[in-house]
Coordinates of N, CA, C and O in Angstrom, one line a residue:
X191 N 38.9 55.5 -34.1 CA 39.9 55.6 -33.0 C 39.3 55.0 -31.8 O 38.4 55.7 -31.3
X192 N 39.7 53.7 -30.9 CA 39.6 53.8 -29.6 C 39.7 54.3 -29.0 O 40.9 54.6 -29.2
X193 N 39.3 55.1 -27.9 CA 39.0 55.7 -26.9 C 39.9 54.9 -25.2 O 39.4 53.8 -24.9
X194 N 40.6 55.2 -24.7 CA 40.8 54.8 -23.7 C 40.0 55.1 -22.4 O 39.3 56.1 -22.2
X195 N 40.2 53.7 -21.5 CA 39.4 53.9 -20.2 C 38.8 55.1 -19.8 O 37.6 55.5 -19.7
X196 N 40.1 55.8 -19.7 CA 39.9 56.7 -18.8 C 38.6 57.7 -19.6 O 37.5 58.1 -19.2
X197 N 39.4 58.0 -21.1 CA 37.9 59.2 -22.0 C 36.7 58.3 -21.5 O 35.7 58.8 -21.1
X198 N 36.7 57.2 -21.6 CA 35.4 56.6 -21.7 C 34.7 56.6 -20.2 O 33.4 56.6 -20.2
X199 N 35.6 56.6 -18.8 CA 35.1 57.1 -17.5 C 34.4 58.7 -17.6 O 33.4 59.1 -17.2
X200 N 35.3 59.3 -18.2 CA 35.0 60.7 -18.5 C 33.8 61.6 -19.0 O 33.3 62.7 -18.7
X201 N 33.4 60.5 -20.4 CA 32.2 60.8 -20.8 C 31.1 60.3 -20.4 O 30.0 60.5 -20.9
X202 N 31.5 59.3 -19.4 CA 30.1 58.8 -18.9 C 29.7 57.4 -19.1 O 28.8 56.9 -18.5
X203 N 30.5 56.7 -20.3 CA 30.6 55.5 -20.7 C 31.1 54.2 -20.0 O 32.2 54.3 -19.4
X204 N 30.6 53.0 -19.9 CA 31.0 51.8 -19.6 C 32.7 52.0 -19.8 O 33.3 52.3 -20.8
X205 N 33.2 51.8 -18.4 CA 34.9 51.6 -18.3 C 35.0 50.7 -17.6 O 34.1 50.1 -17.0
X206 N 36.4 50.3 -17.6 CA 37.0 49.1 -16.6 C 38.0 50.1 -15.4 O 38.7 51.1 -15.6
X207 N 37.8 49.7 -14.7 CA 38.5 50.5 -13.5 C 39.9 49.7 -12.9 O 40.4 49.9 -11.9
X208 N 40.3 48.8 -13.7 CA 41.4 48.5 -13.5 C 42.0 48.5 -14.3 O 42.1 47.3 -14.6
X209 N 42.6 49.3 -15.1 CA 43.3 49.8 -16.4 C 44.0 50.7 -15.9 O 43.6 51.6 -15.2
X210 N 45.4 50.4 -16.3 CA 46.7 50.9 -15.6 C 46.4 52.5 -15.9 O 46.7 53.1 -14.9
X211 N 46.1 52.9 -16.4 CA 46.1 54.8 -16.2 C 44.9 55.1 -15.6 O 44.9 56.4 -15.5
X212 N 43.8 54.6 -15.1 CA 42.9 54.8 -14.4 C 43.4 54.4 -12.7 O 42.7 54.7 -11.7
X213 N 44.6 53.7 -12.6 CA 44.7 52.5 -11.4 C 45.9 54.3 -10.9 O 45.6 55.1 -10.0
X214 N 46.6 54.4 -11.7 CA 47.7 55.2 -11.9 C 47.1 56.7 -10.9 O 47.4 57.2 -9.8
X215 N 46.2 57.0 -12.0 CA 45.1 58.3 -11.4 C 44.8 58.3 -10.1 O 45.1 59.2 -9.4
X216 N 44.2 57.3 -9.7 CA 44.4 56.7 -8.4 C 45.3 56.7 -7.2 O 44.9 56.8 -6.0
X217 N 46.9 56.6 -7.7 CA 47.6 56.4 -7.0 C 47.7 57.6 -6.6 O 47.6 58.0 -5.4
X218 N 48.1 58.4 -7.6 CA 48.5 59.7 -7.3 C 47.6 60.8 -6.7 O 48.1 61.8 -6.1
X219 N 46.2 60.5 -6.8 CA 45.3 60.8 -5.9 C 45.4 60.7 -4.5 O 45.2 61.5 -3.6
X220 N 45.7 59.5 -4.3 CA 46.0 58.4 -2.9 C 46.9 59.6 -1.9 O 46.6 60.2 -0.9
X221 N 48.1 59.6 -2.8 CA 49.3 60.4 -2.4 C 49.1 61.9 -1.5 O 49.5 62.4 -0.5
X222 N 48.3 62.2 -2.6 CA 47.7 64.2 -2.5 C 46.6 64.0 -1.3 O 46.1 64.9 -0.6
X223 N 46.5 62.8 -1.2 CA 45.3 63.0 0.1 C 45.7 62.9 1.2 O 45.4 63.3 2.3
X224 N 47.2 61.9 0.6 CA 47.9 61.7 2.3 C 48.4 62.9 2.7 O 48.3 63.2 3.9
X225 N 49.0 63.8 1.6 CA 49.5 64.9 2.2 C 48.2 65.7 2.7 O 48.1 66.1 3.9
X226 N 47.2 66.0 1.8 CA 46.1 67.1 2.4 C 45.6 66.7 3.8 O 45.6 67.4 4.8
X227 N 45.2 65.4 3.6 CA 44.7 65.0 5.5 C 45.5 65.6 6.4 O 45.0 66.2 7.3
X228 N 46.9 65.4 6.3 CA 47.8 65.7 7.3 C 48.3 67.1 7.3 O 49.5 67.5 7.7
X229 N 47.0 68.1 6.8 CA 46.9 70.0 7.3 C 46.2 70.0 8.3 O 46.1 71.1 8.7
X230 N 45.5 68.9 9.1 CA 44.1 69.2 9.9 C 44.4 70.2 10.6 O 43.4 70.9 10.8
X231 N 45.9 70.6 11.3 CA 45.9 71.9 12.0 C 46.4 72.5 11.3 O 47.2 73.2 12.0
X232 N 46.6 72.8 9.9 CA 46.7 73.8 9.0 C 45.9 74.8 9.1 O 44.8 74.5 9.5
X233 N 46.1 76.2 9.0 CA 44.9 77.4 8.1 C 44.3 76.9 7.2 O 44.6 75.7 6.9
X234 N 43.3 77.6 6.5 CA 42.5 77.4 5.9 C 43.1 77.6 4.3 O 42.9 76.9 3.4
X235 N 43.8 78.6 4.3 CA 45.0 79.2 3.2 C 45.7 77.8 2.5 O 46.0 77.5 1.4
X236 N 46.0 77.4 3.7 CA 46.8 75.7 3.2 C 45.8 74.7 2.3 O 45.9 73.9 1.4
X237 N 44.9 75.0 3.0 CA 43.6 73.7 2.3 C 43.5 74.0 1.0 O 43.7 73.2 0.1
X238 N 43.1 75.5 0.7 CA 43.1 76.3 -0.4 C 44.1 75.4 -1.2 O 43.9 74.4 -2.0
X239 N 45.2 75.9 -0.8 CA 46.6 75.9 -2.1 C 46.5 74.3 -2.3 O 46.7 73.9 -3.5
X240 N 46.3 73.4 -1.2 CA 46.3 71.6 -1.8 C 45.4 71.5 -2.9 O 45.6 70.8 -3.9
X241 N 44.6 72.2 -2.7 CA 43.1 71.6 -3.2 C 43.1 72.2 -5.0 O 42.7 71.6 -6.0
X242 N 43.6 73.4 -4.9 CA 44.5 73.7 -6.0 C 45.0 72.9 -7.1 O 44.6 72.7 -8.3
X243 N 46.1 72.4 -6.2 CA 47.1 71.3 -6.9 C 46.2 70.2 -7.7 O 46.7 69.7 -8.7
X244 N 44.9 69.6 -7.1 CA 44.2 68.5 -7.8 C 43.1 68.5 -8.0 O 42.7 67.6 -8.7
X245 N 42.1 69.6 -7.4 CA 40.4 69.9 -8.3 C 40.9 70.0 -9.1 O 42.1 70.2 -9.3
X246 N 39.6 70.0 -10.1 CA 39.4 70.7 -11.5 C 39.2 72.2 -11.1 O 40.1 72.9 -11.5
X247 N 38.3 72.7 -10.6 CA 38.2 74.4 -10.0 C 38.3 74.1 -9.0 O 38.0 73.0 -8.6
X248 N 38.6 75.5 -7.9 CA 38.3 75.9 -6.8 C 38.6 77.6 -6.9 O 39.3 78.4 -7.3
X249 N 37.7 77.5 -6.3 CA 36.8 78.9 -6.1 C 37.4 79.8 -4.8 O 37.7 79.2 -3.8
X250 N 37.5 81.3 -4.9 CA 38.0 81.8 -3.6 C 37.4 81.8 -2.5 O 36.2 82.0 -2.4
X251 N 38.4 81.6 -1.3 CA 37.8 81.1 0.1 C 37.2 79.3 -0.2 O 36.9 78.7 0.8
X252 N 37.1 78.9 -1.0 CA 36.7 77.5 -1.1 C 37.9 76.9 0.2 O 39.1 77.2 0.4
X253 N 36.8 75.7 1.2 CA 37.5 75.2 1.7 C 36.7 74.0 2.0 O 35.5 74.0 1.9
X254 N 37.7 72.6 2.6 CA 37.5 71.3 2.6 C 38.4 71.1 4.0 O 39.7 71.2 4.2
X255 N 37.1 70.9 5.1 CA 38.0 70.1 6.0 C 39.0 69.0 6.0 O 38.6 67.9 5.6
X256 N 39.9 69.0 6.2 CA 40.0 67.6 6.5 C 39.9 66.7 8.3 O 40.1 67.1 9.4
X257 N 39.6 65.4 7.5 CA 40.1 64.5 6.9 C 39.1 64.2 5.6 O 37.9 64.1 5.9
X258 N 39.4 64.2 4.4 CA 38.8 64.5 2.9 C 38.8 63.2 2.2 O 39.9 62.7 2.1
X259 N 38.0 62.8 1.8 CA 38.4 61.6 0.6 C 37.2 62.0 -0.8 O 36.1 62.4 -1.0
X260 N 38.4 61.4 -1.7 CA 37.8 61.2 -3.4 C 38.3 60.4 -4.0 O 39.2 59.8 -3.4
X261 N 38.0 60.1 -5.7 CA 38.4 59.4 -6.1 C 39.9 59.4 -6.9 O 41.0 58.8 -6.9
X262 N 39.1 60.8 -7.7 CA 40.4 61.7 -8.5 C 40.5 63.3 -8.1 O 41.6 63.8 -8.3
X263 N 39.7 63.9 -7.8 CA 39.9 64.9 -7.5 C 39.5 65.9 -8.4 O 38.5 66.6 -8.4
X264 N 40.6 65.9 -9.7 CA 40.2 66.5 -11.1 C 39.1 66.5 -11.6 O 39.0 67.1 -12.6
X265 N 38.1 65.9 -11.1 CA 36.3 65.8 -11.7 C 35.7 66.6 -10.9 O 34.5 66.4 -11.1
X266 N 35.9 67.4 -9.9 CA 35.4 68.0 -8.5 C 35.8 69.8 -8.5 O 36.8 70.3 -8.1
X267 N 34.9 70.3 -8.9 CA 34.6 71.8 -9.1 C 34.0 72.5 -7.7 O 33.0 71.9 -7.3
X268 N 34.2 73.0 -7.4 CA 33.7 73.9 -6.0 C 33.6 75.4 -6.3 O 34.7 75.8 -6.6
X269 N 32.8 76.3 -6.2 CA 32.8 77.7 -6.0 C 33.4 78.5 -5.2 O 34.3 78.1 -4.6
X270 N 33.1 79.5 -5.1 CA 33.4 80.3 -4.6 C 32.5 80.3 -3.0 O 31.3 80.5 -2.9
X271 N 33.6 80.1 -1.8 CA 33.1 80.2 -0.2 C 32.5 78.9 -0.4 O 31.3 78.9 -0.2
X272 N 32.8 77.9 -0.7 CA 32.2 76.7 -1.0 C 32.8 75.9 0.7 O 34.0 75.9 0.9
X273 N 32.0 75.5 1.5 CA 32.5 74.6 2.4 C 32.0 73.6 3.0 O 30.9 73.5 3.6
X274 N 33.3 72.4 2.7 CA 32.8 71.1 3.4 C 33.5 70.7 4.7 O 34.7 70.9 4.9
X275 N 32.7 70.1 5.5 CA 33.1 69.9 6.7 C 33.6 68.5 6.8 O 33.4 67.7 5.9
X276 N 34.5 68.1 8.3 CA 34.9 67.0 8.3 C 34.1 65.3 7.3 O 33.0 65.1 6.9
X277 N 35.0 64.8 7.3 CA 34.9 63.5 6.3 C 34.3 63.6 5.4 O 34.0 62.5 4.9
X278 N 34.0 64.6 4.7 CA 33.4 64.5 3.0 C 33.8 63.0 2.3 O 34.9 62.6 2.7
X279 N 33.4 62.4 1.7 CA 33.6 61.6 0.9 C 32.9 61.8 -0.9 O 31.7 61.7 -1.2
X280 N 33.9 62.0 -1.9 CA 33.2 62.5 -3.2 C 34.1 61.6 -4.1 O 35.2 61.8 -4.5
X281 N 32.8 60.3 -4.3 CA 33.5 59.8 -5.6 C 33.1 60.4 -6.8 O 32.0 60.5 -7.2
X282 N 34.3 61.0 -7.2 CA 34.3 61.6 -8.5 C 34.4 60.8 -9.9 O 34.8 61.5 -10.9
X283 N 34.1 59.5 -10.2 CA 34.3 59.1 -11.5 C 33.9 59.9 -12.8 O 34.4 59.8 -13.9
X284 N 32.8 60.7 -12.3 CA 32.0 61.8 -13.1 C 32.3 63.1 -12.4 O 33.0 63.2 -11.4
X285 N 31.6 64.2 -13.2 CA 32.0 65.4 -12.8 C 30.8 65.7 -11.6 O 29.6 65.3 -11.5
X286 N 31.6 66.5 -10.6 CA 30.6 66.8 -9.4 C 31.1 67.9 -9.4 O 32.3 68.0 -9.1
X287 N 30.1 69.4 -9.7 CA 30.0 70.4 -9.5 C 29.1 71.1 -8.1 O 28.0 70.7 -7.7
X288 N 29.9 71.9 -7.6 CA 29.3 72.4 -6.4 C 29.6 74.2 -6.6 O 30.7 74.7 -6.8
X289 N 28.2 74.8 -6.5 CA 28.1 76.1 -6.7 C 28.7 76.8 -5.4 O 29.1 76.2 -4.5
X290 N 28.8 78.8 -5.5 CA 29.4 78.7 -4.7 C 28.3 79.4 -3.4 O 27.2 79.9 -3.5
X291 N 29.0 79.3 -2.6 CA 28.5 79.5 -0.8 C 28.0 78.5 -0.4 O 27.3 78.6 0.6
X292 N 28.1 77.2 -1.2 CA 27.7 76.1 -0.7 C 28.1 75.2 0.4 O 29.1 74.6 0.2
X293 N 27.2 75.2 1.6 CA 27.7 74.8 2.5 C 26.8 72.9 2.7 O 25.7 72.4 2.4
X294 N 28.4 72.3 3.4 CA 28.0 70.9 3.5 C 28.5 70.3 4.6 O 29.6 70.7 5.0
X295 N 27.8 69.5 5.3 CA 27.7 69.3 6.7 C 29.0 68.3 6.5 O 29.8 68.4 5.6
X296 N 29.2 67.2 7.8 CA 30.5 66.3 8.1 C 30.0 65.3 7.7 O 28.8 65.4 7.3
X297 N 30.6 64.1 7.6 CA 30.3 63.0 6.4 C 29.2 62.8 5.1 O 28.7 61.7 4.7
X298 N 29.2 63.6 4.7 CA 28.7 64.1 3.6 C 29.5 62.9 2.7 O 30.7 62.6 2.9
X299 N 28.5 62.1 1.6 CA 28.8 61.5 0.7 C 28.2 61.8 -0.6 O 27.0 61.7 -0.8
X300 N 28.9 62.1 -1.4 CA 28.5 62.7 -2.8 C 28.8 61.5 -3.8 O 30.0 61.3 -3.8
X301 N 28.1 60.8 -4.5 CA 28.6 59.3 -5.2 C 28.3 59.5 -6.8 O 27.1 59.4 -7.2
X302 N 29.6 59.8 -7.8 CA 29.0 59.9 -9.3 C 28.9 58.5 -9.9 O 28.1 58.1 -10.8
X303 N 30.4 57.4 -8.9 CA 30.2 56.2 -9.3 C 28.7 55.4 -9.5 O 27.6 55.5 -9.0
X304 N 29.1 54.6 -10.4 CA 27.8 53.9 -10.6 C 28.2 52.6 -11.4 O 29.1 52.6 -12.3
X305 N 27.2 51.0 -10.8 CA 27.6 50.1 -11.9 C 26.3 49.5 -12.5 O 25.2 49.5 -12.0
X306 N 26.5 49.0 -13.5 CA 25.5 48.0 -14.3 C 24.8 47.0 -13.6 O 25.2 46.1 -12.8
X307 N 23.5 47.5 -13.9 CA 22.4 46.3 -13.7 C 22.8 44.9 -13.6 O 22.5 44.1 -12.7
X308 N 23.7 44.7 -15.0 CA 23.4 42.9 -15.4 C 24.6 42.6 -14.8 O 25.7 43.2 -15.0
X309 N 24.4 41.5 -14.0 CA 25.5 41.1 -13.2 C 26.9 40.7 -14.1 O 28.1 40.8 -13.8
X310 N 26.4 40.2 -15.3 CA 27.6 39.7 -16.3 C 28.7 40.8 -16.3 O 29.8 40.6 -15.8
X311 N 28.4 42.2 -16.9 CA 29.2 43.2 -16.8 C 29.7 43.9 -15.6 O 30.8 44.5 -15.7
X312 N 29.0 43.9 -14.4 CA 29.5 43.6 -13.0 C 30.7 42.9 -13.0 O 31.8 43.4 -12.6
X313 N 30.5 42.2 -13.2 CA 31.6 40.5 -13.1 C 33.2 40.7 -14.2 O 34.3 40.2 -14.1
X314 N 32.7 41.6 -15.2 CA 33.5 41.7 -15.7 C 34.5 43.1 -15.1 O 35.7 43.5 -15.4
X315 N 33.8 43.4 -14.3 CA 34.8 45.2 -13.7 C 34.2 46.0 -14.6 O 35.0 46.7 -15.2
X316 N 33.3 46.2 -14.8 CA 32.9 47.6 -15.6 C 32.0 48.4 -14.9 O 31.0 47.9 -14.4
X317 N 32.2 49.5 -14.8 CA 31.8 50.7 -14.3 C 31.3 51.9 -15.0 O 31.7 52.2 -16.1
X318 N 30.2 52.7 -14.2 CA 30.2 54.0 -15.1 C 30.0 55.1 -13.8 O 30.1 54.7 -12.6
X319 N 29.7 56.2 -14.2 CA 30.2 57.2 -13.5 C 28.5 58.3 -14.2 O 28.3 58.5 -15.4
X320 N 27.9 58.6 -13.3 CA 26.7 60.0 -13.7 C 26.6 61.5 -13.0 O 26.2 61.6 -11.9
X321 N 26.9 62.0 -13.5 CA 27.7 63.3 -13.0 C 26.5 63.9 -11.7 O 25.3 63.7 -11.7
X322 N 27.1 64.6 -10.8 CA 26.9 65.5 -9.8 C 26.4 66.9 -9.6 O 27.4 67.6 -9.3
X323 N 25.4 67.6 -9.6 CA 25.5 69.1 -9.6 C 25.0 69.0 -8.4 O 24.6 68.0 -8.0
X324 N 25.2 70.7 -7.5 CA 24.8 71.0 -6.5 C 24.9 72.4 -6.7 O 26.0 72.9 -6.8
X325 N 23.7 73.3 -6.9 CA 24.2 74.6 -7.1 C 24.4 75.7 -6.0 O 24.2 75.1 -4.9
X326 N 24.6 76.7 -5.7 CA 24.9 77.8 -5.0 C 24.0 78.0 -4.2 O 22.9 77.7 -4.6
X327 N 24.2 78.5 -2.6 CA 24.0 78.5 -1.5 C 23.1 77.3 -0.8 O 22.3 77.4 0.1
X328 N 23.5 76.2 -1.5 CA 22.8 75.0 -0.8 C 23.4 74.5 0.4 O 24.6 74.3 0.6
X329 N 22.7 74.4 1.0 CA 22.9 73.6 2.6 C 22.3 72.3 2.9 O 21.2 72.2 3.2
X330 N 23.3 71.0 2.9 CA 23.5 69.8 2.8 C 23.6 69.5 4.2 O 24.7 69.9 4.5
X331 N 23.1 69.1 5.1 CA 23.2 68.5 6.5 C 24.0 67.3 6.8 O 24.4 66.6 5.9
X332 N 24.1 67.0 7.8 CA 25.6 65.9 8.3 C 25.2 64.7 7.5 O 23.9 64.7 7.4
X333 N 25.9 63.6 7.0 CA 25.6 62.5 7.1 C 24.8 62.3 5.8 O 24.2 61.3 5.5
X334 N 24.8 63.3 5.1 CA 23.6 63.2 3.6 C 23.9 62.4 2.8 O 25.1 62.4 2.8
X335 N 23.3 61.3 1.8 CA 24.4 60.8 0.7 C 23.5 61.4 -0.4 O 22.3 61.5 -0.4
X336 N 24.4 62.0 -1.7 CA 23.9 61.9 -2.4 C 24.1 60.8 -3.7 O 25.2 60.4 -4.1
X337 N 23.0 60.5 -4.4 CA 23.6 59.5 -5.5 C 23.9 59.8 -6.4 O 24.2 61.0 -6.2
X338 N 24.1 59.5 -7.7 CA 24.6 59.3 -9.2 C 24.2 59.8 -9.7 O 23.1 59.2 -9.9
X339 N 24.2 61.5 -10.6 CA 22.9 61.5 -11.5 C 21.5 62.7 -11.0 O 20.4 63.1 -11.4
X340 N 22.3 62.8 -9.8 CA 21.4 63.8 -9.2 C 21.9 65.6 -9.4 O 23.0 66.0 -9.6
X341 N 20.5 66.5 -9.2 CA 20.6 67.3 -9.4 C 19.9 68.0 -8.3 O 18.7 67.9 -8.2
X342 N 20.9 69.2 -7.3 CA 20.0 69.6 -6.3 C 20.5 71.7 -7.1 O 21.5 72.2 -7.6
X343 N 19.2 72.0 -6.8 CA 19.1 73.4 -7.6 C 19.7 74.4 -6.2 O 19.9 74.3 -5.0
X344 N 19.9 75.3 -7.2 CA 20.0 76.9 -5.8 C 19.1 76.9 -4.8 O 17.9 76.8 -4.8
X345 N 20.2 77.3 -3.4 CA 19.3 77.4 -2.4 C 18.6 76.3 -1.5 O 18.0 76.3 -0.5
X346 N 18.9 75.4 -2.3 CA 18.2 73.9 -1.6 C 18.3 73.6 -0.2 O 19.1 74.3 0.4
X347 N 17.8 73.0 0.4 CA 18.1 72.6 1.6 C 17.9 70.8 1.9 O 16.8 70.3 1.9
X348 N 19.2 70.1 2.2 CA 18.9 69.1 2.2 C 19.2 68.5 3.8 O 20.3 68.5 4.3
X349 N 18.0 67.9 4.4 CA 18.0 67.3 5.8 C 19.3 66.7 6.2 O 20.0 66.4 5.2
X350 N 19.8 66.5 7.3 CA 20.9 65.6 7.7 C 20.1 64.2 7.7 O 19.0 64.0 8.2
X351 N 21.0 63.4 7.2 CA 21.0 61.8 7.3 C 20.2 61.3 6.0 O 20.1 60.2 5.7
X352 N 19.7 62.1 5.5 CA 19.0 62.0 3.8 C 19.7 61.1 3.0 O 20.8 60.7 3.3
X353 N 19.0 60.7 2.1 CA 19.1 59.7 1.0 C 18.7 60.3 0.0 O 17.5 60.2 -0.3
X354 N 19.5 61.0 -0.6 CA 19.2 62.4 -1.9 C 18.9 60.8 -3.9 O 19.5 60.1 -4.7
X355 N 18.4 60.9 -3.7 CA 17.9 59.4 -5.1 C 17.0 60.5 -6.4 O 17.0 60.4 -7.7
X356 N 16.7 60.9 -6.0 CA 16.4 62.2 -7.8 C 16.6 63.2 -7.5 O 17.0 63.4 -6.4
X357 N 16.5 64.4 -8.2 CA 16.4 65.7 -8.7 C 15.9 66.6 -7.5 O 14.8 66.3 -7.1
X358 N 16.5 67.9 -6.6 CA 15.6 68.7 -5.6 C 15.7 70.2 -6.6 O 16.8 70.7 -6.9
X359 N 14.5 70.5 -6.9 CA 14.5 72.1 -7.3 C 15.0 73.0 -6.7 O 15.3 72.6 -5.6
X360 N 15.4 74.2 -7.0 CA 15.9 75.1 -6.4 C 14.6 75.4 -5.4 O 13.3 75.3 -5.5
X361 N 15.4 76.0 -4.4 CA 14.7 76.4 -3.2 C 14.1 75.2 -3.0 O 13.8 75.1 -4.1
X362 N 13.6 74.3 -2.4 CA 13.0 72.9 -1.9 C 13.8 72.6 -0.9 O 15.1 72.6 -1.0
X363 N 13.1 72.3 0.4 CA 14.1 71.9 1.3 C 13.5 70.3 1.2 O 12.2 70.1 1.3
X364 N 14.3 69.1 1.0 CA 14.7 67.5 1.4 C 14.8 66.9 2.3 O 15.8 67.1 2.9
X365 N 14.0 65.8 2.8 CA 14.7 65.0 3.7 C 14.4 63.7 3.9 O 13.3 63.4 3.5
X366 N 14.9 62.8 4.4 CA 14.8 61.2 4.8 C 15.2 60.2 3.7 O 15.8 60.5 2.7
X367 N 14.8 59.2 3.9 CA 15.2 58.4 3.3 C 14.5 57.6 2.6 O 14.2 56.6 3.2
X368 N 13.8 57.6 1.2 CA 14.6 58.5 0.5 C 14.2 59.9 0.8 O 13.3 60.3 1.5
X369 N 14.8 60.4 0.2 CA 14.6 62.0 0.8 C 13.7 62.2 0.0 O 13.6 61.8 -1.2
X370 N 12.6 63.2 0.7 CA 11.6 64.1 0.1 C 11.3 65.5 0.0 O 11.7 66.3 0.9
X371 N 10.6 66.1 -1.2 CA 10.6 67.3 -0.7 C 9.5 67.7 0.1 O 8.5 67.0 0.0
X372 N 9.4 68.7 0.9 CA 8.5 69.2 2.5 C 7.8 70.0 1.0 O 8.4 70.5 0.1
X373 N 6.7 69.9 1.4 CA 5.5 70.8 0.7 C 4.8 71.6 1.8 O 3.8 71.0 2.3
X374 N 5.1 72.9 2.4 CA 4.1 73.7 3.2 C 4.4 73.4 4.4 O 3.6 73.0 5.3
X375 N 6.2 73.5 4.6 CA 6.1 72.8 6.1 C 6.2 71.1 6.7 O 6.6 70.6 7.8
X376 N 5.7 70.5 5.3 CA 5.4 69.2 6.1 C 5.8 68.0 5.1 O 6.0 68.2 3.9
X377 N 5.9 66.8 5.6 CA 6.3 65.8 4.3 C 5.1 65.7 3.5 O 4.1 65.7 4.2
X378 N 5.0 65.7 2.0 CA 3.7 65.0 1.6 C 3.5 63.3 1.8 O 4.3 62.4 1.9
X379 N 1.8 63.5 1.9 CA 1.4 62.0 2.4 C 1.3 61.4 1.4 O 0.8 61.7 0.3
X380 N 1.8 60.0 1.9 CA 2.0 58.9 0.8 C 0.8 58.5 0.3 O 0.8 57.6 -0.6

């Protein structure tokens, strides 16, 4: 049996991102954002109940400033007291889990998108997507990006303006570009 785009974005597999039910997913995402941006002087109760309607989870007291952007939404799990501050950006092509009391600074970029090395398959629109964790009471600072594929453990602490590019253990605090982990206080020497 063929597998469509979309299972094949889902598992992690080479997809085409211009395939009418993936374009579709999209739209209707598009939609849900126009209305969520336009709570900014909502309660917090309001963000809740949007956010509802198109995560995959959300967790109690989970909240998301707006103004908010993603791709699909449905790939994007959040905990419990989970909060992100103005402009998040979370492409979700993959699953991005975020544990809970996780707190995340304003332009925060979380990226599962990802494309092929060989330019041929570039050229053709093909895409893949490497999933996201971020576990419970981590603290992500303004302006962080993280990439594709990454995994930051409980408790983390990641610098503002970082370039998160592999793996931070739990408890490790991160930072720069690319981000490192502080060993004793201090960056280790190159």
């Amino acid at each position: 049996m063929t597998r469509s785009q979309k299972e094949k974005m889902l598992a992690g597999e080479m997809y085409n991102a211009a395939d009418p039910e993936i374009q579709a997913e999209l739209l209707l995402t598009g939609a849900w954002l126009k209305r969520y941006n336009d709570t900014l002087g909502d309660p917090a109760e309001r963000w809740h109940a949007l956010l509802l309607e198109r995560l995959g989870t959300v967790g109690l007291g989970a909240a998301i400033r707006p103004p908010f952007h993603c791709d699909y939404g449905f790939n994007i799990r959040i905990g419990a007291w989970v909060y992100i501050n103005f402009n998040c950006v979370i492409l979700d092509v993959a699953a991005v889990t975020i544990g809970d009391g996780t707190a995340i600074g304003p332009a925060v970029q979380i990226y599962t998108a990802d494309h092929p090395h060989d330019p041929e398959q570039r050229q053709a629109g093909l895409q893949l997507g490497r999933p996201v964790s971020i576990g419970s009471h981590v603290w992500i600072g303004g302006g962080a990006i993280i990439l594709p594929g990454v995994t930051i453990g409980d408790h983390a602490v990641i610098g503002a303006g970082s370039v998160v590019t592999r793996d931070v253990a739990a408890g490790s605090t991160a930072m720069g570009n690319p981000a490192r982990v502080r060993v004793g206080g201090r960056l280790p020497q190159s």
